PDB file of C-alpha atoms in Angstrom:
ATOM      1  CA  ASN A   1       9.020 -18.039  -7.195  1.00 69.00           C
ATOM      2  CA  ALA A   2      10.705 -16.592  -4.135  1.00 78.00           C
ATOM      3  CA  GLY A   3       8.290 -13.628  -4.117  1.00 92.00           C
ATOM      4  CA  VAL A   4       9.664 -10.501  -2.439  1.00 95.00           C
ATOM      5  CA  THR A   5      13.069 -10.888  -0.812  1.00 96.00           C
ATOM      6  CA  GLN A   6      14.465  -8.358   1.646  1.00 97.00           C
ATOM      7  CA  THR A   7      17.972  -8.217   3.033  1.00 95.00           C
ATOM      8  CA  PRO A   8      19.256  -7.885   5.668  1.00 96.00           C
ATOM      9  CA  LYS A   9      16.732  -9.116   8.247  1.00 95.00           C
ATOM     10  CA  PHE A  10      18.356  -7.221  11.091  1.00 96.00           C
ATOM     11  CA  ARG A  11      20.800  -4.336  11.265  1.00 96.00           C
ATOM     12  CA  ILE A  12      22.178  -2.018  13.901  1.00 97.00           C
ATOM     13  CA  LEU A  13      23.555   1.318  12.754  1.00 96.00           C
ATOM     14  CA  LYS A  14      25.332   4.091  14.551  1.00 96.00           C
ATOM     15  CA  ILE A  15      24.011   7.629  14.209  1.00 97.00           C
ATOM     16  CA  GLY A  16      25.322   9.187  11.025  1.00 96.00           C
ATOM     17  CA  GLN A  17      26.070   5.915   9.258  1.00 97.00           C
ATOM     18  CA  SER A  18      24.440   5.039   5.958  1.00 96.00           C
ATOM     19  CA  MET A  19      23.140   1.793   4.520  1.00 96.00           C
ATOM     20  CA  THR A  20      21.058   0.316   1.746  1.00 97.00           C
ATOM     21  CA  LEU A  21      18.124  -1.989   2.338  1.00 98.00           C
ATOM     22  CA  GLN A  22      17.775  -4.404  -0.520  1.00 97.00           C
ATOM     23  CA  CYS A  23      14.492  -5.542  -2.040  1.00 98.00           C
ATOM     24  CA  ALA A  24      14.045  -7.869  -4.983  1.00 97.00           C
ATOM     25  CA  GLN A  25      10.990  -9.499  -6.538  1.00 97.00           C
ATOM     26  CA  ASP A  26      10.811 -12.216  -9.155  1.00 95.00           C
ATOM     27  CA  MET A  27       7.153 -11.813 -10.135  1.00 93.00           C
ATOM     28  CA  ASN A  28       7.762  -9.212 -12.875  1.00 93.00           C
ATOM     29  CA  HIS A  29       5.631  -6.656 -11.022  1.00 92.00           C
ATOM     30  CA  ASN A  30       5.874  -3.057 -12.122  1.00 90.00           C
ATOM     31  CA  TYR A  31       4.717  -1.466  -8.885  1.00 91.00           C
ATOM     32  CA  MET A  32       6.922  -1.613  -5.805  1.00 93.00           C
ATOM     33  CA  TYR A  33       6.691   0.075  -2.415  1.00 94.00           C
ATOM     34  CA  TRP A  34       8.688   0.784   0.722  1.00 96.00           C
ATOM     35  CA  TYR A  35       6.933   1.087   4.060  1.00 95.00           C
ATOM     36  CA  ARG A  36       8.141   1.604   7.590  1.00 96.00           C
ATOM     37  CA  GLN A  37       6.354   0.423  10.721  1.00 94.00           C
ATOM     38  CA  ASP A  38       7.102   1.890  14.115  1.00 93.00           C
ATOM     39  CA  PRO A  39       6.221  -0.140  17.233  1.00 86.00           C
ATOM     40  CA  GLY A  40       2.455  -0.410  17.751  1.00 83.00           C
ATOM     41  CA  MET A  41       1.722   1.631  14.656  1.00 87.00           C
ATOM     42  CA  GLY A  42       0.474   0.977  11.153  1.00 87.00           C
ATOM     43  CA  LEU A  43       2.612   1.056   8.031  1.00 90.00           C
ATOM     44  CA  LYS A  44       3.646   4.371   6.519  1.00 91.00           C
ATOM     45  CA  LEU A  45       4.561   4.681   2.858  1.00 91.00           C
ATOM     46  CA  ILE A  46       8.087   5.980   2.255  1.00 94.00           C
ATOM     47  CA  TYR A  47       8.553   5.707  -1.518  1.00 94.00           C
ATOM     48  CA  TYR A  48       6.984   3.868  -4.378  1.00 92.00           C
ATOM     49  CA  SER A  49       7.766   3.060  -7.993  1.00 91.00           C
ATOM     50  CA  VAL A  50       5.468   2.367 -10.928  1.00 88.00           C
ATOM     51  CA  GLY A  51       8.224   0.909 -13.080  1.00 91.00           C
ATOM     52  CA  ALA A  52      11.921   0.915 -13.865  1.00 94.00           C
ATOM     53  CA  GLY A  53      13.273   4.461 -13.832  1.00 94.00           C
ATOM     54  CA  ILE A  54      10.202   5.945 -12.128  1.00 93.00           C
ATOM     55  CA  THR A  55       9.964   6.660  -8.407  1.00 94.00           C
ATOM     56  CA  ASP A  56       7.917   8.975  -6.255  1.00 91.00           C
ATOM     57  CA  LYS A  57       7.586  10.066  -2.640  1.00 91.00           C
ATOM     58  CA  GLY A  58       5.069   8.655  -0.210  1.00 89.00           C
ATOM     59  CA  GLU A  59       4.015   9.963   3.205  1.00 87.00           C
ATOM     60  CA  VAL A  60       7.393   9.953   4.981  1.00 93.00           C
ATOM     61  CA  PRO A  61      10.253  10.255   2.443  1.00 95.00           C
ATOM     62  CA  ASN A  62      12.625  12.506   4.402  1.00 96.00           C
ATOM     63  CA  GLY A  63      15.958  10.883   5.143  1.00 96.00           C
ATOM     64  CA  TYR A  64      15.566   8.231   2.460  1.00 97.00           C
ATOM     65  CA  ASN A  65      16.344   7.760  -1.207  1.00 97.00           C
ATOM     66  CA  VAL A  66      15.380   5.095  -3.704  1.00 97.00           C
ATOM     67  CA  SER A  67      16.278   3.996  -7.191  1.00 96.00           C
ATOM     68  CA  ARG A  68      14.692   1.601  -9.656  1.00 97.00           C
ATOM     69  CA  SER A  69      17.113   0.663 -12.396  1.00 96.00           C
ATOM     70  CA  THR A  70      15.478  -2.715 -13.060  1.00 96.00           C
ATOM     71  CA  THR A  71      11.998  -4.166 -12.672  1.00 96.00           C
ATOM     72  CA  GLU A  72      13.273  -6.637 -10.100  1.00 96.00           C
ATOM     73  CA  ASP A  73      15.158  -4.414  -7.649  1.00 97.00           C
ATOM     74  CA  PHE A  74      14.049  -1.478  -5.517  1.00 98.00           C
ATOM     75  CA  PRO A  75      16.722  -0.570  -2.945  1.00 98.00           C
ATOM     76  CA  LEU A  76      16.109   1.933  -0.145  1.00 98.00           C
ATOM     77  CA  ARG A  77      19.026   4.117   0.898  1.00 97.00           C
ATOM     78  CA  LEU A  78      19.387   5.687   4.328  1.00 96.00           C
ATOM     79  CA  GLU A  79      21.844   8.547   4.488  1.00 89.00           C
ATOM     80  CA  LEU A  80      23.011   9.889   7.841  1.00 93.00           C
ATOM     81  CA  ALA A  81      20.991   7.467   9.963  1.00 95.00           C
ATOM     82  CA  ALA A  82      19.081   8.970  12.904  1.00 96.00           C
ATOM     83  CA  PRO A  83      17.411   7.327  15.924  1.00 96.00           C
ATOM     84  CA  SER A  84      14.035   8.343  14.467  1.00 96.00           C
ATOM     85  CA  GLN A  85      14.674   5.883  11.652  1.00 97.00           C
ATOM     86  CA  THR A  86      14.620   2.947  14.043  1.00 96.00           C
ATOM     87  CA  SER A  87      11.776   0.897  12.641  1.00 97.00           C
ATOM     88  CA  VAL A  88      10.805  -2.216  10.731  1.00 97.00           C
ATOM     89  CA  TYR A  89      10.986  -1.714   6.987  1.00 98.00           C
ATOM     90  CA  PHE A  90       8.793  -3.628   4.565  1.00 97.00           C
ATOM     91  CA  CYS A  91       9.120  -3.812   0.833  1.00 97.00           C
ATOM     92  CA  ALA A  92       6.151  -4.827  -1.289  1.00 95.00           C
ATOM     93  CA  SER A  93       5.265  -5.358  -4.915  1.00 94.00           C
ATOM     94  CA  GLU A  94       1.879  -5.238  -6.544  1.00 89.00           C
ATOM     95  CA  GLY A  95       0.406  -7.600  -9.045  1.00 78.00           C
ATOM     96  CA  GLY A  96      -2.100 -10.342  -9.575  1.00 67.00           C
ATOM     97  CA  GLY A  97      -5.441  -8.637  -9.025  1.00 69.00           C
ATOM     98  CA  GLU A  98      -4.016  -5.509  -7.467  1.00 75.00           C
ATOM     99  CA  LYS A  99      -2.744  -7.304  -4.406  1.00 86.00           C
ATOM    100  CA  LEU A 100       0.323  -6.334  -2.445  1.00 89.00           C
ATOM    101  CA  PHE A 101       2.941  -8.977  -1.769  1.00 92.00           C
ATOM    102  CA  PHE A 102       5.223  -8.168   1.151  1.00 94.00           C
ATOM    103  CA  GLY A 103       8.726  -9.184   2.074  1.00 95.00           C
ATOM    104  CA  SER A 104       9.563 -10.456   5.541  1.00 93.00           C
ATOM    105  CA  GLY A 105      10.884  -7.094   6.700  1.00 95.00           C
ATOM    106  CA  THR A 106      14.139  -5.554   7.905  1.00 96.00           C
ATOM    107  CA  GLN A 107      14.412  -4.610  11.556  1.00 96.00           C
ATOM    108  CA  LEU A 108      16.691  -1.577  11.844  1.00 97.00           C
ATOM    109  CA  SER A 109      17.987   0.007  15.032  1.00 96.00           C
ATOM    110  CA  VAL A 110      19.901   3.274  15.012  1.00 96.00           C
ATOM    111  CA  LEU A 111      21.853   3.860  18.195  1.00 94.00           C
TER     112      LEU A 111
ATOM    113  CA  ASP B   1      -5.462  12.243   6.545  1.00 44.00           C
ATOM    114  CA  ALA B   2      -7.046   9.011   7.681  1.00 50.00           C
ATOM    115  CA  LYS B   3      -9.416   7.656   5.097  1.00 82.00           C
ATOM    116  CA  THR B   4     -10.750   4.816   7.211  1.00 91.00           C
ATOM    117  CA  THR B   5     -11.786   4.409  10.835  1.00 92.00           C
ATOM    118  CA  GLN B   6     -11.545   1.099  12.663  1.00 95.00           C
ATOM    119  CA  PRO B   7     -11.933   0.114  16.310  1.00 96.00           C
ATOM    120  CA  PRO B   8      -8.501  -0.364  17.872  1.00 95.00           C
ATOM    121  CA  SER B   9      -9.210  -3.820  19.269  1.00 97.00           C
ATOM    122  CA  MET B  10     -11.752  -6.638  19.327  1.00 97.00           C
ATOM    123  CA  ASP B  11     -12.087 -10.095  20.837  1.00 97.00           C
ATOM    124  CA  CYS B  12     -13.776 -13.101  19.335  1.00 96.00           C
ATOM    125  CA  ALA B  13     -14.397 -16.594  20.667  1.00 97.00           C
ATOM    126  CA  GLU B  14     -12.768 -19.412  18.754  1.00 97.00           C
ATOM    127  CA  GLY B  15     -15.176 -20.985  16.279  1.00 97.00           C
ATOM    128  CA  ARG B  16     -17.456 -17.976  16.197  1.00 97.00           C
ATOM    129  CA  ALA B  17     -17.720 -15.437  13.398  1.00 97.00           C
ATOM    130  CA  ALA B  18     -15.511 -12.375  13.714  1.00 98.00           C
ATOM    131  CA  ASN B  19     -17.099  -9.219  12.321  1.00 98.00           C
ATOM    132  CA  LEU B  20     -14.650  -6.366  11.841  1.00 98.00           C
ATOM    133  CA  PRO B  21     -16.178  -2.976  10.961  1.00 97.00           C
ATOM    134  CA  CYS B  22     -14.657  -0.159   8.965  1.00 96.00           C
ATOM    135  CA  ASN B  23     -15.954   3.321   8.267  1.00 95.00           C
ATOM    136  CA  HIS B  24     -14.934   5.080   5.062  1.00 92.00           C
ATOM    137  CA  SER B  25     -17.475   7.860   4.837  1.00 90.00           C
ATOM    138  CA  THR B  26     -15.457   9.945   2.340  1.00 86.00           C
ATOM    139  CA  ILE B  27     -14.930   7.114  -0.132  1.00 87.00           C
ATOM    140  CA  SER B  28     -15.234   8.145  -3.744  1.00 83.00           C
ATOM    141  CA  GLY B  29     -16.809   6.229  -6.571  1.00 82.00           C
ATOM    142  CA  ASN B  30     -13.592   4.808  -7.966  1.00 81.00           C
ATOM    143  CA  GLU B  31     -12.061   3.710  -4.652  1.00 85.00           C
ATOM    144  CA  TYR B  32     -11.936   0.064  -3.725  1.00 89.00           C
ATOM    145  CA  VAL B  33     -12.058  -1.300  -0.185  1.00 92.00           C
ATOM    146  CA  TYR B  34      -9.209  -3.649   0.681  1.00 93.00           C
ATOM    147  CA  TRP B  35      -8.535  -5.733   3.758  1.00 95.00           C
ATOM    148  CA  TYR B  36      -5.133  -6.955   4.847  1.00 95.00           C
ATOM    149  CA  ARG B  37      -3.953  -8.571   8.032  1.00 96.00           C
ATOM    150  CA  GLN B  38      -0.624  -8.660   9.814  1.00 94.00           C
ATOM    151  CA  ILE B  39       0.227 -11.583  12.037  1.00 93.00           C
ATOM    152  CA  HIS B  40       2.783 -10.704  14.697  1.00 86.00           C
ATOM    153  CA  SER B  41       5.645  -8.896  12.952  1.00 81.00           C
ATOM    154  CA  GLN B  42       5.290 -10.466   9.527  1.00 90.00           C
ATOM    155  CA  GLY B  43       4.522  -8.530   6.372  1.00 92.00           C
ATOM    156  CA  PRO B  44       0.803  -7.862   5.844  1.00 93.00           C
ATOM    157  CA  GLN B  45      -1.201 -10.453   3.956  1.00 93.00           C
ATOM    158  CA  TYR B  46      -3.968  -9.739   1.450  1.00 93.00           C
ATOM    159  CA  ILE B  47      -7.424 -10.957   2.483  1.00 96.00           C
ATOM    160  CA  ILE B  48     -10.065  -9.567   0.149  1.00 95.00           C
ATOM    161  CA  HIS B  49     -11.194  -6.469  -1.729  1.00 93.00           C
ATOM    162  CA  GLY B  50     -14.328  -5.083  -3.364  1.00 92.00           C
ATOM    163  CA  LEU B  51     -15.905  -2.049  -4.982  1.00 90.00           C
ATOM    164  CA  LYS B  52     -19.671  -2.224  -4.554  1.00 90.00           C
ATOM    165  CA  ASN B  53     -20.824  -5.799  -4.337  1.00 87.00           C
ATOM    166  CA  ASN B  54     -20.274  -8.158  -1.465  1.00 93.00           C
ATOM    167  CA  GLU B  55     -17.340 -10.472  -1.987  1.00 96.00           C
ATOM    168  CA  THR B  56     -16.408 -13.881  -0.627  1.00 97.00           C
ATOM    169  CA  ASN B  57     -13.295 -15.974  -0.934  1.00 95.00           C
ATOM    170  CA  GLU B  58     -11.731 -18.861   0.931  1.00 94.00           C
ATOM    171  CA  MET B  59     -10.551 -16.612   3.739  1.00 94.00           C
ATOM    172  CA  ALA B  60     -13.387 -14.201   4.419  1.00 97.00           C
ATOM    173  CA  SER B  61     -16.441 -12.279   3.269  1.00 98.00           C
ATOM    174  CA  LEU B  62     -16.640  -8.562   2.646  1.00 98.00           C
ATOM    175  CA  ILE B  63     -19.936  -6.770   3.112  1.00 97.00           C
ATOM    176  CA  ILE B  64     -20.114  -3.209   1.733  1.00 96.00           C
ATOM    177  CA  THR B  65     -23.107  -1.040   2.566  1.00 95.00           C
ATOM    178  CA  GLU B  66     -25.197   0.292  -0.280  1.00 94.00           C
ATOM    179  CA  ASP B  67     -23.931   3.855   0.233  1.00 93.00           C
ATOM    180  CA  ARG B  68     -20.367   2.428   0.403  1.00 93.00           C
ATOM    181  CA  LYS B  69     -19.603   4.461   3.515  1.00 93.00           C
ATOM    182  CA  SER B  70     -18.808   1.440   5.618  1.00 95.00           C
ATOM    183  CA  SER B  71     -17.914  -2.211   5.311  1.00 96.00           C
ATOM    184  CA  THR B  72     -17.528  -5.314   7.443  1.00 97.00           C
ATOM    185  CA  LEU B  73     -14.985  -8.078   7.130  1.00 98.00           C
ATOM    186  CA  ILE B  74     -16.347 -11.408   8.281  1.00 98.00           C
ATOM    187  CA  LEU B  75     -14.190 -14.346   9.288  1.00 97.00           C
ATOM    188  CA  PRO B  76     -16.849 -17.060   9.462  1.00 96.00           C
ATOM    189  CA  HIS B  77     -15.195 -19.432  11.927  1.00 95.00           C
ATOM    190  CA  ALA B  78     -12.355 -17.691  13.732  1.00 96.00           C
ATOM    191  CA  THR B  79      -9.370 -19.768  14.796  1.00 97.00           C
ATOM    192  CA  LEU B  80      -6.475 -18.901  17.069  1.00 97.00           C
ATOM    193  CA  ARG B  81      -4.344 -18.346  13.980  1.00 95.00           C
ATOM    194  CA  ASP B  82      -6.635 -15.481  12.969  1.00 97.00           C
ATOM    195  CA  THR B  83      -5.287 -13.410  15.863  1.00 97.00           C
ATOM    196  CA  ALA B  84      -3.728 -10.459  14.025  1.00 97.00           C
ATOM    197  CA  VAL B  85      -4.035  -6.778  13.204  1.00 95.00           C
ATOM    198  CA  TYR B  86      -6.569  -6.189  10.431  1.00 97.00           C
ATOM    199  CA  TYR B  87      -6.246  -3.172   8.157  1.00 95.00           C
ATOM    200  CA  CYS B  88      -9.058  -1.668   6.127  1.00 95.00           C
ATOM    201  CA  ILE B  89      -7.778   0.431   3.221  1.00 91.00           C
ATOM    202  CA  VAL B  90      -9.459   2.434   0.504  1.00 88.00           C
ATOM    203  CA  ARG B  91      -7.549   2.913  -2.685  1.00 83.00           C
ATOM    204  CA  VAL B  92      -8.099   4.604  -6.000  1.00 70.00           C
ATOM    205  CA  ASP B  93      -7.703   2.387  -8.998  1.00 62.00           C
ATOM    206  CA  GLU B  94      -5.799   4.725 -11.291  1.00 59.00           C
ATOM    207  CA  LEU B  95      -3.161   3.805 -13.807  1.00 53.00           C
ATOM    208  CA  ASN B  96       0.377   5.011 -13.370  1.00 51.00           C
ATOM    209  CA  THR B  97      -0.132   6.707 -10.014  1.00 57.00           C
ATOM    210  CA  GLY B  98       1.368   3.994  -7.871  1.00 56.00           C
ATOM    211  CA  ASN B  99      -2.093   3.132  -6.581  1.00 63.00           C
ATOM    212  CA  GLN B 100      -0.856   3.820  -3.102  1.00 73.00           C
ATOM    213  CA  PHE B 101      -2.042   1.684  -0.234  1.00 79.00           C
ATOM    214  CA  TYR B 102      -2.214   3.770   2.928  1.00 77.00           C
ATOM    215  CA  PHE B 103      -2.384   1.707   6.112  1.00 81.00           C
ATOM    216  CA  GLY B 104      -3.878   3.085   9.306  1.00 80.00           C
ATOM    217  CA  THR B 105      -3.472   1.513  12.729  1.00 83.00           C
ATOM    218  CA  GLY B 106      -6.004  -1.231  12.091  1.00 93.00           C
ATOM    219  CA  THR B 107      -7.987  -3.428  14.474  1.00 96.00           C
ATOM    220  CA  SER B 108      -6.145  -5.844  16.719  1.00 96.00           C
ATOM    221  CA  LEU B 109      -8.265  -9.002  16.763  1.00 98.00           C
ATOM    222  CA  THR B 110      -7.694 -11.516  19.531  1.00 97.00           C
ATOM    223  CA  VAL B 111      -9.314 -14.919  19.133  1.00 97.00           C
ATOM    224  CA  ILE B 112      -9.972 -16.418  22.547  1.00 97.00           C
ATOM    225  CA  PRO B 113      -9.945 -20.198  23.099  1.00 95.00           C
TER     226      PRO B 113
END
């Protein structure tokens, strides 16, 4: 099992551009999450999903969208990127004794 | 709203036990206490969790007070590789709600040689 795979690892965007952060898991987990982590801070929940076709907002959803068409994939869409969205983004899935399994993160800079 | 309170930083000598405290005075009866750690800029890693009873696994021990308002994570013999940020999280175990994990700022543990 690869676990949770995030792509890309690094990305630089210009203000106003859009992009999709990809997240895939091969553990057949129903629950998936997107977090962002600003420098020196803890993780903040952006969106989560309890299964294919079901998504809901977390603490900081503004400026982001998600979809969950399959159990495996949970992409995060940034529309009209802003400097405030400069952060490290982590995707996670939940399974196996209610534990979170994290991807390696995507470092995004918006300039 | 923060559900847990942790000291921002701690030091521990290598080979000694590291005791990381966490206050969760508003914890409700169906909320579990979880501990995760984040080494450098990697994704957080699960350590241990519990409801009422003390728990132990190959990584650590979790001591929860009888009133469940606080807990302590114990790393019995800290090594340099245990230097990380440790997050204490309380979470409701409810079906179909996403069972959100809310991370605070954690405790930055530095293990000193």
